[in-house]
Amino acid sequence: MAKKTLIIGGVAGGATTATRLRRRDDAMEIIMFERGDYISYANCGLPYYIGGVIESRDALLVQKPEVMKNRFNIDVRVSSEVTKIIPNEKKIEVKNRKTGEIYEETYDNLILATGSSPIKPPIPGIDSGNIFTLWTVPDTDRIKAYLTEKKPKRAAVIGGGFIGLEMAENLHEEGVDVSVIEMQNQVMAPVDLEMANLVQENMIMNGVNLILGDGVKEFHHKGEIIQIELTSGNVVETDMVILSIGVRPNSELAKQAGIALNKKGGVLVDDYLQTSIPNIYAVGDVIEVTHYITKDKTMIPLAGPANKQARILADNIVGDKKTYNGTLGTAVAKVFDLNVASTGLNEKQLKAMGKVKNQDYFVALINQKSHAGYYPGATPLTLKMLFDKAGKIFGGQIVGQDGVDKRIDTLATTMRLDGTVYDLQALELAYAPPFSSAKDPVNMLGYVAENILRGQISFIEWDELDALLADASKKNKYTILDVTEEMERMVFAIPDSVHIPSGEIHQRWKELDPNKMVILYCTIGVRSYNAARVLLQKGFKNIAVLSCGSGFYKSMHYNKSGVRFEAQKKTAEPMKVSDQEMKILNCCGLQCPGPIMKVHEAISDMKENEVLKVSATDMGFAADIDSWCRRTGNTLVKTERQNKENIVYIKKGAEGLKQNDENKVAELPQGKTIIVFSGDLDKVLASFIIANGAASMGRPVTMFFTFWGLNALRKSDMPSVKKPFMDKMFGAMMPKGSKKLKLSKMNMAGMGTSMMKKVMKDKNVDSLETLMQYAMNKGIRLVACTMSMDIMGITKDELIDGVEFAGVASYLGDAEESNVNLFI
């Protein structure tokens, strides 16, 4: 005789169990009860239908009752609420919500797939027609109708979880001004604070009003306007509210039937997904699961695990003995133009378990590119991994614009197969320039983890550095070493840091005190790591690298940058420039200091009060250009985030700024002088990059060329000049102009120089000749040392046009008026 299986709940877990059962047993009687009007709908797609990304409502309905009947012979009863389970009689009581009829059904097997529901706390004023939750198709219809009919201008999302942030993005896409209010100090609870900071910074860049560490005390209704009174006493006015505070398991039926629950109301099941009562099973959001890493019991309401549980349960009902071995909690979300993903445990959870960093667990935090940097479109990826001294991986988190999903999936797969950080190194992953790098970011996590475990490098995190900077008693016990180039330091520098560019560390390491802790940083962490390896091999014992560099450090302090972002919306009008022509400058894909230099050139050719619109793909460009504007006497009018680009509007001049304005133009520091002694291509190139960067910041710059550095100023088409024999010999042996200069290292009979020039071209780095022309156009003084010219046998006619001729006294005069003097 065929058995009869009843399933309560018709979304992910219930529908998957039903169809798998049918595929395993064609004779079984299967009845599925759903108290709503829809089954098997795409719950995760609801926000995107509201935002118009998913245009068809029908696309959300994965299966319909009539299809389930025709295709699988499953009796689906919608608008049918199970009101009671009677275990000792193996039957249930059902109410038809449309007719009011109450009837009973018997079962051989009963499956609870009742899912979860949004939490709606008893906050005064919460029951209102313009306060919504989003969990079902009818919820979606109500929100969509309100947007269409009322056309609200403002919306507040309460809660910063997955659905809350997805709703914030999609409401924003509909032209609504959005506030996100989160009681905790961060959004996206599955990730750690520093990773959430990247998301929060980007939300602000996209125009979201983000309120953290503040909860809702009461809703006050003034007509159709809602005044949200926060626990801090602050008030937010809005036209509609989306509640996204969290979910709770729908376990009332299980509790009434005497089925064992945990403290959170989750249904307890064994490894075979059977409840405490025989012949009653449960799957999905309603059950307690085992965490795959800790083996502890927890609640993880995700669609992926629910579907896997459903398949296992269906197989067990027809006679198999399969076990569900736990959940990692792997998840990913799109938040504007960033993707954020996590798997396993985060650092907050490890600390809550009593584990100590660098003792019970270690952290690898790195910045990589989504694919090969020389291929267009590469974007940053920030990856964080937690592991123990044996290499076991506890968890990982990734934030970036592209390639986040496949990296978190690779990490989750490795963890699921009990792989270690050493297995990450060994993974052979697909590589081509548009897709990845030869050493994939996941491989790099493994390499960095090994370096940490072997003691080859130590890292300091952003908050640890902040704590150190705040402790006055430790001020003389460490040195913060900035190994960036001068033009980078002009835009940002950590307070009280000393500066030795990474290319000079081999020559200048003795300037550092080996008895102090040395903390190194660059923009993303690569140059500082290389410099740290040099110092360690020079005998320094206490070395630490700032994880992910100054770019990441600035993002951790995004709320202190002073930059105000306005997001481009569907309904937004283009910026109006009163009777002024707007200049357009595209700096997308340019490498530093390219964007700043291009901006400086464009502004120099503009008239006072004209506006320059600049687009750049660099995430930190907006903050950097703000610093540049304040230093150079220009006005940052507006900053937008459009897709993956930062858009800034700059007005030439500082008209309208008040004398005491906190954003007033800073008094320009003194000039810069550079002694170019070397005739090596890479060193001369570095000197012109630094000089152009300084000039772009509004500094007067003098470049003093002496001895071998004079060769960079020689003409390529050398004129015939009468010289003494010895002078002619010197001239014949030395390179004739910038195009003939060689690399200081790895020249390889000229092959290395050719390779360097090709790489520079491929990566949009200007040639030395172009940089020299830029320098002269900017008014940088190129001064040839007449004493050195006399010794080297070089005449004025041999040098390029525009060069000045002077002695040491002239150079020293400029040096007296400078606060930076470089010898290259």
PDB file of C-alpha atoms in Angstrom, residues 674-776:
ATOM      1  CA  ILE A 674      65.195  67.315  -6.428  1.00  0.00           C
ATOM      2  CA  ILE A 675      68.852  66.605  -7.189  1.00  0.00           C
ATOM      3  CA  VAL A 676      69.038  64.213 -10.140  1.00  0.00           C
ATOM      4  CA  PHE A 677      72.504  62.663  -9.865  1.00  0.00           C
ATOM      5  CA  SER A 678      71.734  59.279 -11.466  1.00  0.00           C
ATOM      6  CA  GLY A 679      71.482  58.642 -15.188  1.00  0.00           C
ATOM      7  CA  ASP A 680      69.581  55.369 -14.788  1.00  0.00           C
ATOM      8  CA  LEU A 681      66.215  55.240 -16.558  1.00  0.00           C
ATOM      9  CA  ASP A 682      64.224  54.022 -13.547  1.00  0.00           C
ATOM     10  CA  LYS A 683      65.684  56.648 -11.204  1.00  0.00           C
ATOM     11  CA  VAL A 684      65.246  59.534 -13.629  1.00  0.00           C
ATOM     12  CA  LEU A 685      61.699  58.292 -14.302  1.00  0.00           C
ATOM     13  CA  ALA A 686      60.967  58.278 -10.549  1.00  0.00           C
ATOM     14  CA  SER A 687      62.325  61.818 -10.179  1.00  0.00           C
ATOM     15  CA  PHE A 688      60.014  63.169 -12.900  1.00  0.00           C
ATOM     16  CA  ILE A 689      56.989  61.293 -11.520  1.00  0.00           C
ATOM     17  CA  ILE A 690      57.632  62.847  -8.097  1.00  0.00           C
ATOM     18  CA  ALA A 691      58.226  66.282  -9.608  1.00  0.00           C
ATOM     19  CA  ASN A 692      55.037  66.200 -11.668  1.00  0.00           C
ATOM     20  CA  GLY A 693      53.066  64.993  -8.677  1.00  0.00           C
ATOM     21  CA  ALA A 694      54.411  67.848  -6.563  1.00  0.00           C
ATOM     22  CA  ALA A 695      53.681  70.400  -9.277  1.00  0.00           C
ATOM     23  CA  SER A 696      50.149  69.026  -9.598  1.00  0.00           C
ATOM     24  CA  MET A 697      49.696  69.775  -5.885  1.00  0.00           C
ATOM     25  CA  GLY A 698      50.641  73.402  -6.551  1.00  0.00           C
ATOM     26  CA  ARG A 699      54.236  73.250  -5.306  1.00  0.00           C
ATOM     27  CA  PRO A 700      57.072  75.137  -6.964  1.00  0.00           C
ATOM     28  CA  VAL A 701      59.578  72.478  -8.053  1.00  0.00           C
ATOM     29  CA  THR A 702      63.251  72.714  -9.027  1.00  0.00           C
ATOM     30  CA  MET A 703      65.083  69.744 -10.545  1.00  0.00           C
ATOM     31  CA  PHE A 704      68.892  70.157 -10.353  1.00  0.00           C
ATOM     32  CA  PHE A 705      70.716  67.842 -12.793  1.00  0.00           C
ATOM     33  CA  THR A 706      74.311  67.035 -11.980  1.00  0.00           C
ATOM     34  CA  PHE A 707      76.952  64.557 -13.218  1.00  0.00           C
ATOM     35  CA  TRP A 708      75.315  61.439 -14.757  1.00  0.00           C
ATOM     36  CA  GLY A 709      71.860  62.950 -14.408  1.00  0.00           C
ATOM     37  CA  LEU A 710      72.776  65.443 -17.133  1.00  0.00           C
ATOM     38  CA  ASN A 711      72.485  62.658 -19.704  1.00  0.00           C
ATOM     39  CA  ALA A 712      68.697  62.727 -19.316  1.00  0.00           C
ATOM     40  CA  LEU A 713      68.741  66.303 -20.668  1.00  0.00           C
ATOM     41  CA  ARG A 714      70.936  65.598 -23.693  1.00  0.00           C
ATOM     42  CA  LYS A 715      69.401  65.862 -27.143  1.00  0.00           C
ATOM     43  CA  SER A 716      68.826  62.621 -29.032  1.00  0.00           C
ATOM     44  CA  ASP A 717      69.900  64.222 -32.322  1.00  0.00           C
ATOM     45  CA  MET A 718      73.192  65.506 -30.966  1.00  0.00           C
ATOM     46  CA  PRO A 719      74.558  68.520 -32.886  1.00  0.00           C
ATOM     47  CA  SER A 720      78.170  68.595 -34.054  1.00  0.00           C
ATOM     48  CA  VAL A 721      80.129  70.454 -31.389  1.00  0.00           C
ATOM     49  CA  LYS A 722      83.856  71.081 -31.323  1.00  0.00           C
ATOM     50  CA  LYS A 723      85.358  69.648 -28.112  1.00  0.00           C
ATOM     51  CA  PRO A 724      88.692  68.645 -26.680  1.00  0.00           C
ATOM     52  CA  PHE A 725      89.622  64.969 -27.214  1.00  0.00           C
ATOM     53  CA  MET A 726      88.819  63.925 -23.610  1.00  0.00           C
ATOM     54  CA  ASP A 727      85.404  65.619 -23.740  1.00  0.00           C
ATOM     55  CA  LYS A 728      84.604  63.800 -26.987  1.00  0.00           C
ATOM     56  CA  MET A 729      85.548  60.481 -25.359  1.00  0.00           C
ATOM     57  CA  PHE A 730      83.182  61.213 -22.450  1.00  0.00           C
ATOM     58  CA  GLY A 731      80.413  62.157 -24.867  1.00  0.00           C
ATOM     59  CA  ALA A 732      80.817  58.987 -26.916  1.00  0.00           C
ATOM     60  CA  MET A 733      80.572  56.733 -23.860  1.00  0.00           C
ATOM     61  CA  MET A 734      77.542  58.408 -22.283  1.00  0.00           C
ATOM     62  CA  PRO A 735      73.908  57.904 -23.425  1.00  0.00           C
ATOM     63  CA  LYS A 736      72.587  60.558 -25.782  1.00  0.00           C
ATOM     64  CA  GLY A 737      69.333  61.664 -24.208  1.00  0.00           C
ATOM     65  CA  SER A 738      66.451  60.122 -22.301  1.00  0.00           C
ATOM     66  CA  LYS A 739      65.686  57.456 -24.926  1.00  0.00           C
ATOM     67  CA  LYS A 740      69.124  55.900 -24.465  1.00  0.00           C
ATOM     68  CA  LEU A 741      69.039  55.604 -20.659  1.00  0.00           C
ATOM     69  CA  LYS A 742      69.283  52.090 -19.198  1.00  0.00           C
ATOM     70  CA  LEU A 743      67.831  50.433 -16.083  1.00  0.00           C
ATOM     71  CA  SER A 744      69.892  50.408 -12.900  1.00  0.00           C
ATOM     72  CA  LYS A 745      68.964  46.748 -12.307  1.00  0.00           C
ATOM     73  CA  MET A 746      68.085  43.896 -14.673  1.00  0.00           C
ATOM     74  CA  ASN A 747      69.097  45.842 -17.781  1.00  0.00           C
ATOM     75  CA  MET A 748      70.122  42.566 -19.480  1.00  0.00           C
ATOM     76  CA  ALA A 749      71.987  44.198 -22.373  1.00  0.00           C
ATOM     77  CA  GLY A 750      69.023  46.491 -23.071  1.00  0.00           C
ATOM     78  CA  MET A 751      66.327  43.800 -23.058  1.00  0.00           C
ATOM     79  CA  GLY A 752      65.199  44.744 -19.560  1.00  0.00           C
ATOM     80  CA  THR A 753      64.905  48.399 -20.580  1.00  0.00           C
ATOM     81  CA  SER A 754      62.754  47.487 -23.584  1.00  0.00           C
ATOM     82  CA  MET A 755      60.544  45.292 -21.379  1.00  0.00           C
ATOM     83  CA  MET A 756      60.140  48.139 -18.876  1.00  0.00           C
ATOM     84  CA  LYS A 757      59.049  50.566 -21.598  1.00  0.00           C
ATOM     85  CA  LYS A 758      56.516  48.058 -22.959  1.00  0.00           C
ATOM     86  CA  VAL A 759      55.049  47.386 -19.509  1.00  0.00           C
ATOM     87  CA  MET A 760      54.776  51.130 -18.887  1.00  0.00           C
ATOM     88  CA  LYS A 761      52.902  51.545 -22.165  1.00  0.00           C
ATOM     89  CA  ASP A 762      50.570  48.607 -21.439  1.00  0.00           C
ATOM     90  CA  LYS A 763      49.739  49.981 -17.978  1.00  0.00           C
ATOM     91  CA  ASN A 764      49.089  53.547 -19.109  1.00  0.00           C
ATOM     92  CA  VAL A 765      52.221  54.913 -17.431  1.00  0.00           C
ATOM     93  CA  ASP A 766      53.621  57.863 -19.364  1.00  0.00           C
ATOM     94  CA  SER A 767      57.036  57.600 -20.993  1.00  0.00           C
ATOM     95  CA  LEU A 768      59.991  59.539 -19.599  1.00  0.00           C
ATOM     96  CA  GLU A 769      59.886  61.883 -22.585  1.00  0.00           C
ATOM     97  CA  THR A 770      56.202  62.651 -21.984  1.00  0.00           C
ATOM     98  CA  LEU A 771      56.822  63.234 -18.276  1.00  0.00           C
ATOM     99  CA  MET A 772      59.664  65.608 -19.105  1.00  0.00           C
ATOM    100  CA  GLN A 773      57.390  67.577 -21.411  1.00  0.00           C
ATOM    101  CA  TYR A 774      54.692  67.656 -18.706  1.00  0.00           C
ATOM    102  CA  ALA A 775      57.260  69.012 -16.264  1.00  0.00           C
ATOM    103  CA  MET A 776      58.285  71.868 -18.504  1.00  0.00           C
TER     104      MET A 776
END
